[in-house]
XYZ file of C-alpha atoms in Angstrom:
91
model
C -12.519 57.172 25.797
C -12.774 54.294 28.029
C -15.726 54.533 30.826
C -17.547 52.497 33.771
C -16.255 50.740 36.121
C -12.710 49.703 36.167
C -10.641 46.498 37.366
C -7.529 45.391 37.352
C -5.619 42.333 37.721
C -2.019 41.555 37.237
C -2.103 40.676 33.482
C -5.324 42.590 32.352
C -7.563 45.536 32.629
C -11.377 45.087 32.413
C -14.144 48.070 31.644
C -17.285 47.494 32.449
C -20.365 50.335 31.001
C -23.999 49.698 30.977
C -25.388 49.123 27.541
C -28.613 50.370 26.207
C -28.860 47.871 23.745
C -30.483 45.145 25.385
C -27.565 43.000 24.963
C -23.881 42.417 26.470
C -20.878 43.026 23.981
C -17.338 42.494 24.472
C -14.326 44.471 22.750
C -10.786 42.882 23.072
C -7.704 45.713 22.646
C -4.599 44.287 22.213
C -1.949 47.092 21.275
C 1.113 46.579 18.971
C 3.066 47.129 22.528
C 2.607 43.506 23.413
C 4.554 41.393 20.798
C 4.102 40.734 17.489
C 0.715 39.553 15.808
C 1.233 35.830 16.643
C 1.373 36.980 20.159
C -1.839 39.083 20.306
C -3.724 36.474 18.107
C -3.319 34.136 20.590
C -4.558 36.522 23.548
C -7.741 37.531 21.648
C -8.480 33.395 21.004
C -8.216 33.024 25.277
C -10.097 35.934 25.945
C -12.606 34.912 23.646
C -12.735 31.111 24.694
C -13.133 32.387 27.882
C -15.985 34.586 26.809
C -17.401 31.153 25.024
C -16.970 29.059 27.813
C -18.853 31.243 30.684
C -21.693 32.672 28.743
C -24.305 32.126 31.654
C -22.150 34.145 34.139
C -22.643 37.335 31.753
C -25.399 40.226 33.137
C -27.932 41.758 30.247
C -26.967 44.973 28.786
C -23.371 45.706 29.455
C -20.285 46.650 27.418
C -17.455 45.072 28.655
C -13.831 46.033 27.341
C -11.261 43.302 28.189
C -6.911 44.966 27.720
C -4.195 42.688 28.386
C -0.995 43.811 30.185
C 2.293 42.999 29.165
C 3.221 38.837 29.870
C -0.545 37.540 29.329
C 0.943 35.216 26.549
C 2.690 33.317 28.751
C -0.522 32.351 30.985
C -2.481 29.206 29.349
C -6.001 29.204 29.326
C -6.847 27.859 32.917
C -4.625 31.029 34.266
C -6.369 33.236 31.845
C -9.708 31.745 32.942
C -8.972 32.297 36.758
C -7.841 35.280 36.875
C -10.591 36.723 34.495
C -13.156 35.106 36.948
C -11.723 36.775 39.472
C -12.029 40.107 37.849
C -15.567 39.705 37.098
C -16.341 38.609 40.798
C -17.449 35.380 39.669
C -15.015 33.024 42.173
């Protein structure tokens, strides 16, 4: 079951739960529901880059739990990166 706090943008979800672990982790779900493995491959790698790219921004100890909605694999990776930046309050 998926807890904490919850936002959402137009082409993903994001869960955010404090961690006891000291550290902050990040779990990308990407269902069968949006395309075909090519498809959800390529989501994960943006998410992740993302991730990658704007390690400084993250807080200690939190689980974070990153969905993407139905057209994400049309965005490129500057629209992925705004509107994740957005979600996380960091714009």
């Amino acid at each position: 079951m998926l807890q904490g706090a919850r936002r959402e943008s137009d082409h993903f979800i994001v869960y955010r739960h404090d961690s006891v672990l000291g550290k902050t982790q990040f779990c990308f779900k990407t269902p069968k529901r949006l395309g075909n493995a090519v498809r959800r491959n390529r989501i994960k790698r943006l998410m992740r880059e993302f991730i990658r790219t704007h390690k400084p921004l993250w807080p200690d100890s939190s689980a974070v739990v990153l969905l993407p909605k139905h057209g994400t694999f049309e965005l490129d990776f500057r629209q992925v990166s705004a509107e994740l930046k957005q979600l996380f309050g960091h714009e």
